[in-house]
Amino acid sequence: MAKPIPKVGSHRNGRSSAQKSACRIPKGVIHVQASFNNTIVTVTDVRGQVISWSSIGTSGFKGTRKGAPFAAQTTIGKVIRAVVEQGMQQAEVMIKGPGLRGDAVLRAIRRSGIL
């Protein structure tokens, strides 16, 4: 029987997740890919390295509710909370795809306080 793999933050392997959140990212790019079935939100730094991402499906919405603008707002709120903790203050927004979800995401970003 194989040994269990220790967790990332385990004291056994000497790794800690503090290094990942230690770098501050003041500026980034928010990519929104909206389709008829799902919306994917990815936040990257200016070099293109992914900081955080989420989709409507991973936020817990299923079926026809994934097409609602409210689902897109909930998803973007989840992503923005994660990147604000890492120090992001400014962001460029790239929206790709049809529908009202792109507009709902843009409104949610403006309400969040990110410039």
GROMACS .gro file of C-alpha atoms in nm, residues 22-112:
model
   91
   22ALA     CA    1   0.358   3.686  -0.043
   23CYS     CA    2   0.398   3.856  -0.382
   24ARG     CA    3   0.184   4.166  -0.423
   25ILE     CA    4   0.020   4.227  -0.759
   26PRO     CA    5  -0.088   4.593  -0.790
   27LYS     CA    6  -0.201   4.569  -1.153
   28GLY     CA    7  -0.353   4.288  -1.358
   29VAL     CA    8  -0.581   4.181  -1.640
   30ILE     CA    9  -0.928   4.029  -1.594
   31HIS     CA   10  -1.025   3.802  -1.884
   32VAL     CA   11  -1.395   3.715  -1.916
   33GLN     CA   12  -1.496   3.446  -2.165
   34ALA     CA   13  -1.875   3.440  -2.187
   35SER     CA   14  -2.052   3.172  -2.386
   36PHE     CA   15  -2.414   3.061  -2.394
   37ASN     CA   16  -2.342   2.767  -2.164
   38ASN     CA   17  -2.081   2.898  -1.920
   39THR     CA   18  -1.870   3.200  -1.827
   40ILE     CA   19  -1.505   3.170  -1.730
   41VAL     CA   20  -1.325   3.449  -1.544
   42THR     CA   21  -0.944   3.445  -1.531
   43VAL     CA   22  -0.726   3.703  -1.357
   44THR     CA   23  -0.364   3.735  -1.471
   45ASP     CA   24  -0.078   3.969  -1.395
   46VAL     CA   25   0.051   4.199  -1.669
   47ARG     CA   26   0.293   3.928  -1.789
   48GLY     CA   27   0.005   3.682  -1.844
   49GLN     CA   28   0.062   3.447  -1.550
   50VAL     CA   29  -0.266   3.326  -1.399
   51ILE     CA   30  -0.335   3.446  -1.046
   52SER     CA   31  -0.690   3.324  -0.996
   53TRP     CA   32  -0.976   3.184  -1.200
   54SER     CA   33  -1.334   3.069  -1.160
   55SER     CA   34  -1.631   2.971  -1.371
   56ILE     CA   35  -2.004   2.970  -1.316
   57GLY     CA   36  -2.000   2.591  -1.301
   58THR     CA   37  -1.740   2.583  -1.023
   59SER     CA   38  -1.942   2.842  -0.830
   60GLY     CA   39  -2.222   2.588  -0.790
   61PHE     CA   40  -2.465   2.687  -1.064
   62LYS     CA   41  -2.604   2.409  -1.284
   63GLY     CA   42  -2.828   2.387  -1.588
   64THR     CA   43  -3.014   2.691  -1.711
   65ARG     CA   44  -2.911   2.902  -1.411
   66LYS     CA   45  -2.560   2.913  -1.556
   67GLY     CA   46  -2.694   3.147  -1.824
   68ALA     CA   47  -2.818   3.412  -1.582
   69PRO     CA   48  -2.632   3.741  -1.532
   70PHE     CA   49  -2.662   3.693  -1.155
   71ALA     CA   50  -2.445   3.381  -1.180
   72ALA     CA   51  -2.176   3.583  -1.360
   73GLN     CA   52  -2.184   3.852  -1.089
   74THR     CA   53  -2.146   3.589  -0.816
   75THR     CA   54  -1.852   3.431  -0.994
   76ILE     CA   55  -1.669   3.760  -1.051
   77GLY     CA   56  -1.723   3.855  -0.687
   78LYS     CA   57  -1.555   3.532  -0.580
   79VAL     CA   58  -1.253   3.597  -0.803
   80ILE     CA   59  -1.220   3.963  -0.707
   81ARG     CA   60  -1.215   3.881  -0.335
   82ALA     CA   61  -0.923   3.647  -0.397
   83VAL     CA   62  -0.716   3.900  -0.594
   84VAL     CA   63  -0.788   4.197  -0.367
   85GLU     CA   64  -0.634   3.996  -0.083
   86GLN     CA   65  -0.317   3.976  -0.293
   87GLY     CA   66  -0.308   4.353  -0.331
   88MET     CA   67  -0.460   4.417  -0.674
   89GLN     CA   68  -0.583   4.774  -0.716
   90GLN     CA   69  -0.601   4.827  -1.092
   91ALA     CA   70  -0.713   4.595  -1.367
   92GLU     CA   71  -0.771   4.594  -1.738
   93VAL     CA   72  -1.084   4.405  -1.845
   94MET     CA   73  -1.103   4.189  -2.158
   95ILE     CA   74  -1.452   4.057  -2.239
   96LYS     CA   75  -1.502   3.796  -2.509
   97GLY     CA   76  -1.833   3.646  -2.614
   98PRO     CA   77  -2.203   3.721  -2.654
   99GLY     CA   78  -2.478   3.791  -2.408
  100LEU     CA   79  -2.558   4.006  -2.108
  101ARG     CA   80  -2.316   3.828  -1.880
  102GLY     CA   81  -2.023   4.042  -1.998
  103ASP     CA   82  -2.213   4.357  -1.899
  104ALA     CA   83  -2.306   4.209  -1.562
  105VAL     CA   84  -1.943   4.120  -1.497
  106LEU     CA   85  -1.830   4.471  -1.586
  107ARG     CA   86  -2.083   4.623  -1.343
  108ALA     CA   87  -1.968   4.388  -1.067
  109ILE     CA   88  -1.603   4.484  -1.124
  110ARG     CA   89  -1.683   4.856  -1.101
  111ARG     CA   90  -1.876   4.803  -0.775
  112SER     CA   91  -1.588   4.608  -0.622
   0.00000   0.00000   0.00000
